[in-house]
Amino acid sequence: MAAHPTLPSPVSTSLLLLLLLLLSCCSELCAAATVSYDHRAVVIDGKRRVLISGSIHYPRSTPEMWPDLIQKSKDGGLDVIETYVFWNLHEPVQGQYDFGGRKDLVTFIKTVAAAGLYVHLRIGPYVCAEWNYGGFPVWLHFIPHIKFRIDNDPFKTEMQKFTTKIVDMMKKEMLFASQGGPIILSQIENEYGNVEKYYGPTAKSYIDWAASMATSLNVSVPWVMCQQDNAPDPIINTCNGFYCDNFKPNSDKKPKMWTENWSGWFLSFGGGVPYRPVEDLAFAVARFFQRGGTFQNYYMYHGGTNFGRTSGGPFIATSYDYDAPIDEYGLLRQPKWGHLRDLHKVIKQCEDALVATDPTYTSLGKNLEAHVYKTASGRCAAFLANIDDHSDATVTFNGKPYHLPAWSVSILPDCQNVAFNTAKINSQTTVLEMKYTKTYDQAADESTDSSEISESEWKFFTEPIGSINTTFTNVGLLEQINTTADSSDYLWYSISIDVKGNEPFLFNGTQTTLHVDSLGHVLHVFVNGKLSASTQGSNADASFKLENVITLASGQNRIDLLSATVGLKNYGQFFDLVGAGITGVILKNHNATRDLSSSQWTYQIGLKGENLALHDNTQNSTWMTLPSLPKNQPLIWYMTYFDAPMHDDPVAIDFTGMGKGEAWVNGHSIGRYWPTYTAPPSGCVKSCDYRGQFSGSKCVKNCGQPSQSVYHVPRSLIQQGERNRLVLFEEVGGDPTRVSFALRMAGSLCAHVSQSHPPPVDAVNTAQRKDAELHLECPHSDHVISSVKFASFGTPHGTCGSYSHGNCSSTTALAILQKACIGVRSCDVKVSTEVFGDPCRDVVKSLAVEASCS
Ligand code: GAL
């Protein structure tokens, strides 16, 4: 028989490609490098470096997303990817480790290396990070005599064991810079300085121990401690915050480093959606480099998703988008990404001058500052800042006038020409939209509105009410986390009360008030098998009191209280000891009071459906079908199948119509959903003024709307062209037929560039290109600009989607833009009277354009 040549399968071809990529990674990085530091900067192979870094947490995306996210980070001008290491992911059971799938730290680091970037590995192992229990495994809490984050032997033993485990793993894989790997920095602990004063006399000895434990691991790269003023040498203390230009390390021998520049803020269920204008973010970065900083990290550069039950809390939402330069779905958030990329390029143009010396400061007036970096060899870079939060100014610097908008920094890489101003955005805006879609590929059906799944395609399972499964009893009310060890969000507290017909206070027909005190987070009250009330705490205060008027019948009455956690606390002193669950239950009517708190209660940890692993259970005998699907009823599990959504855009599920619960796609939890928890009606701003100090509550949108109604389903969880299983557990009641699918897509492209803007950053110093330029580019490489909906050169106003012509406008703008842009993926147009003619002399004009791609 003739031998058949073996053709590589598509899978082995792509593995081969990855391998080649990993092998070819190394022109710069695979050579062993020494990393040290001095007063000015991190020093790599003897060279001081300006380093731009961004946080991407590997478990908040999928391995399939990593290469693209990292490439987009590199294209955005990052040198370093910063990630925490998530202890509770890797050691879910004491001594049992897991580094598979989204937890594959080594592959993540190798992917960063393959892109030619460095890594800052923040081992923690306490990480905060809006992550369940701050990253600590809950089993840690049950070790006898343990006390977290102080000089306590049981704690230190486990912390050292895990830190060593990670370091050894990195060494074995040759991932430290000295071994030719990408890791140039490592972090121990996290922001302990913020809470240290609460931890008493052994706090400082704990920090000293952590420092020497870390250094004893001989990683051969510098260690940092963030927000730790008293970090002992040689550990570098670094800054976290919205601004860090004021920060000074605790020794002249250490560089000024910023480990967390918050690019936005996190979302909580029940909160509005925070965002941070890029003008302010760029201002903060520029001010940091202006005042001597040389390492800066965006927290987050890609925030991603809190899959499963990983979100911290309480009440941290499933989306961890963070308003980061790359959005939750992996798409560029524009103009944020582009404006920062321009900033990074200009900072890099200043690198030689920046690392050579400390800056020289000159006041240019009130709230007006110049900082100049000048080298012996004549290199010069200057930063001019106007830190006033409302007045623009014109300053004189080296004899020349410079206009500085309020709250902005101009960067002059040659001390003469402005290459960048933080408030002048050349980058395009890309409108990102959710496009509701059918889930299958049948073009013929495109006209039908079938982004939803019809009733007959759903199966269900009814979760029993109350403690009836594997139960136990206890006299008195138990604290929830100590009871469940966080093996489930849910704990049932059940009791039966006998109401005698002649009892003066609890008799048939009398209205009785049930009072429940809870440490949080969520409570559903069932009286005689019916949902009677639900309530919850909030991110700011998880605890609550509930008063529920109920009617008891004579004879036996059942009260079943379902208490649920929504992510364990991750921040603050002694956060590990903050409990959850019910602390008091009292029945009252006008005659009498009966305190049930010390009665005998029956408990059930978790749900029957969890026990049956319904998220991954397809047995027909388990799932029911009925001609009419139960809807808007509490405690129902639902299952259906859907076909892969069309195209290759990122996928989201819209849970509008559902109450609260958790969702799984092909057995993978995509997180908790809770579209009924809405943001407060007030606290939002119509348009956020970037000028002035930013805070997490300054710029918030979505007031009165669900905090999160759409949820990311990474493409890699969906099998192409096959039946995909969706399982939901609904606590309160919802209508699963309203669940719909959407694709995350780029809509319009807009740009608004003034003649007063600097020319494109790449063009600086090329004498022939002095004009500002407007650049448009379709995000998708196989799309072209298909229409120009609006173009105006003159004094146009408005924002993307609602531009209008001003008093002055050239008549040729639209035709010029159409000619330059339609049919191509990207176009550049000079913002100049040479191109458009001059519709109004002596007025600074701008060009505003809105276009679309297909
Ligand atoms: C910091 C912390 C981070 C993260 C951030 C807020 O205090 O170090 O882990 O929690 O706050 O997003």
PDB file of N, CA, C and O in Angstrom, residues 451-458 629 631 638 656-658 728 734-740:
ATOM      1  N   SER A 451     -32.986  37.284  17.523  1.00  0.00           N
ATOM      2  CA  SER A 451     -31.845  37.287  18.409  1.00  0.00           C
ATOM      3  C   SER A 451     -32.211  36.586  19.720  1.00  0.00           C
ATOM      4  O   SER A 451     -31.361  36.270  20.528  1.00  0.00           O
ATOM      5  N   GLU A 452     -33.484  36.356  19.920  1.00  0.00           N
ATOM      6  CA  GLU A 452     -33.935  35.654  21.114  1.00  0.00           C
ATOM      7  C   GLU A 452     -34.192  34.184  20.777  1.00  0.00           C
ATOM      8  O   GLU A 452     -34.329  33.816  19.627  1.00  0.00           O
ATOM      9  N   ILE A 453     -34.270  33.393  21.820  1.00  0.00           N
ATOM     10  CA  ILE A 453     -34.488  31.961  21.619  1.00  0.00           C
ATOM     11  C   ILE A 453     -35.923  31.646  22.031  1.00  0.00           C
ATOM     12  O   ILE A 453     -36.366  32.048  23.098  1.00  0.00           O
ATOM     13  N   SER A 454     -36.621  30.915  21.165  1.00  0.00           N
ATOM     14  CA  SER A 454     -38.058  30.763  21.439  1.00  0.00           C
ATOM     15  C   SER A 454     -38.307  29.800  22.598  1.00  0.00           C
ATOM     16  O   SER A 454     -37.458  28.980  22.958  1.00  0.00           O
ATOM     17  N   GLU A 455     -39.476  29.933  23.150  1.00  0.00           N
ATOM     18  CA  GLU A 455     -39.869  29.243  24.371  1.00  0.00           C
ATOM     19  C   GLU A 455     -39.664  27.725  24.309  1.00  0.00           C
ATOM     20  O   GLU A 455     -39.164  27.107  25.239  1.00  0.00           O
ATOM     21  N   SER A 456     -40.029  27.148  23.159  1.00  0.00           N
ATOM     22  CA  SER A 456     -40.008  25.689  23.067  1.00  0.00           C
ATOM     23  C   SER A 456     -38.585  25.139  23.103  1.00  0.00           C
ATOM     24  O   SER A 456     -38.370  23.948  23.280  1.00  0.00           O
ATOM     25  N   GLU A 457     -37.611  26.022  22.920  1.00  0.00           N
ATOM     26  CA  GLU A 457     -36.231  25.532  22.907  1.00  0.00           C
ATOM     27  C   GLU A 457     -35.593  25.516  24.291  1.00  0.00           C
ATOM     28  O   GLU A 457     -34.420  25.188  24.428  1.00  0.00           O
ATOM     29  N   TRP A 458     -36.344  25.904  25.292  1.00  0.00           N
ATOM     30  CA  TRP A 458     -35.802  25.918  26.658  1.00  0.00           C
ATOM     31  C   TRP A 458     -36.281  24.713  27.453  1.00  0.00           C
ATOM     32  O   TRP A 458     -37.434  24.302  27.341  1.00  0.00           O
ATOM     33  N   LEU A 629     -43.340  27.188  29.422  1.00  0.00           N
ATOM     34  CA  LEU A 629     -42.135  27.269  30.254  1.00  0.00           C
ATOM     35  C   LEU A 629     -42.423  28.110  31.498  1.00  0.00           C
ATOM     36  O   LEU A 629     -43.028  29.174  31.384  1.00  0.00           O
ATOM     37  N   LYS A 631     -42.033  30.949  33.886  1.00  0.00           N
ATOM     38  CA  LYS A 631     -41.330  32.235  33.759  1.00  0.00           C
ATOM     39  C   LYS A 631     -41.624  33.083  34.985  1.00  0.00           C
ATOM     40  O   LYS A 631     -42.682  32.925  35.595  1.00  0.00           O
ATOM     41  N   TYR A 638     -32.437  26.971  33.861  1.00  0.00           N
ATOM     42  CA  TYR A 638     -32.887  26.888  32.466  1.00  0.00           C
ATOM     43  C   TYR A 638     -31.737  26.374  31.605  1.00  0.00           C
ATOM     44  O   TYR A 638     -30.564  26.670  31.870  1.00  0.00           O
ATOM     45  N   THR A 656     -31.364  41.148  29.760  1.00  0.00           N
ATOM     46  CA  THR A 656     -32.573  41.919  30.076  1.00  0.00           C
ATOM     47  C   THR A 656     -33.757  40.950  30.103  1.00  0.00           C
ATOM     48  O   THR A 656     -33.896  40.124  29.203  1.00  0.00           O
ATOM     49  N   GLY A 657     -34.565  41.067  31.115  1.00  0.00           N
ATOM     50  CA  GLY A 657     -35.701  40.132  31.247  1.00  0.00           C
ATOM     51  C   GLY A 657     -35.446  39.105  32.337  1.00  0.00           C
ATOM     52  O   GLY A 657     -36.367  38.494  32.856  1.00  0.00           O
ATOM     53  N   MET A 658     -34.161  38.935  32.668  1.00  0.00           N
ATOM     54  CA  MET A 658     -33.836  38.022  33.763  1.00  0.00           C
ATOM     55  C   MET A 658     -33.645  38.822  35.049  1.00  0.00           C
ATOM     56  O   MET A 658     -33.541  40.047  35.033  1.00  0.00           O
ATOM     57  N   LEU A 728     -28.729  28.685  32.713  1.00  0.00           N
ATOM     58  CA  LEU A 728     -28.907  29.823  33.616  1.00  0.00           C
ATOM     59  C   LEU A 728     -29.457  29.315  34.930  1.00  0.00           C
ATOM     60  O   LEU A 728     -30.314  28.427  34.940  1.00  0.00           O
ATOM     61  N   GLY A 734     -37.371  35.353  36.087  1.00  0.00           N
ATOM     62  CA  GLY A 734     -37.057  36.036  34.839  1.00  0.00           C
ATOM     63  C   GLY A 734     -37.681  35.298  33.676  1.00  0.00           C
ATOM     64  O   GLY A 734     -38.262  34.227  33.847  1.00  0.00           O
ATOM     65  N   ASP A 735     -37.555  35.919  32.519  1.00  0.00           N
ATOM     66  CA  ASP A 735     -38.128  35.318  31.317  1.00  0.00           C
ATOM     67  C   ASP A 735     -36.977  35.004  30.355  1.00  0.00           C
ATOM     68  O   ASP A 735     -36.480  35.889  29.666  1.00  0.00           O
ATOM     69  N   PRO A 736     -36.553  33.752  30.313  1.00  0.00           N
ATOM     70  CA  PRO A 736     -35.369  33.429  29.510  1.00  0.00           C
ATOM     71  C   PRO A 736     -35.604  33.602  28.018  1.00  0.00           C
ATOM     72  O   PRO A 736     -34.637  33.735  27.259  1.00  0.00           O
ATOM     73  N   THR A 737     -36.846  33.641  27.595  1.00  0.00           N
ATOM     74  CA  THR A 737     -37.070  33.813  26.155  1.00  0.00           C
ATOM     75  C   THR A 737     -36.696  35.228  25.715  1.00  0.00           C
ATOM     76  O   THR A 737     -36.596  35.515  24.539  1.00  0.00           O
ATOM     77  N   ARG A 738     -36.491  36.110  26.675  1.00  0.00           N
ATOM     78  CA  ARG A 738     -36.062  37.469  26.315  1.00  0.00           C
ATOM     79  C   ARG A 738     -34.535  37.596  26.248  1.00  0.00           C
ATOM     80  O   ARG A 738     -34.014  38.644  25.855  1.00  0.00           O
ATOM     81  N   VAL A 739     -33.830  36.563  26.640  1.00  0.00           N
ATOM     82  CA  VAL A 739     -32.365  36.596  26.562  1.00  0.00           C
ATOM     83  C   VAL A 739     -31.959  36.700  25.095  1.00  0.00           C
ATOM     84  O   VAL A 739     -32.493  35.981  24.253  1.00  0.00           O
ATOM     85  N   SER A 740     -31.049  37.610  24.787  1.00  0.00           N
ATOM     86  CA  SER A 740     -30.697  37.763  23.377  1.00  0.00           C
ATOM     87  C   SER A 740     -29.190  37.910  23.191  1.00  0.00           C
ATOM     88  O   SER A 740     -28.455  38.191  24.143  1.00  0.00           O
TER      89      SER A 740
END
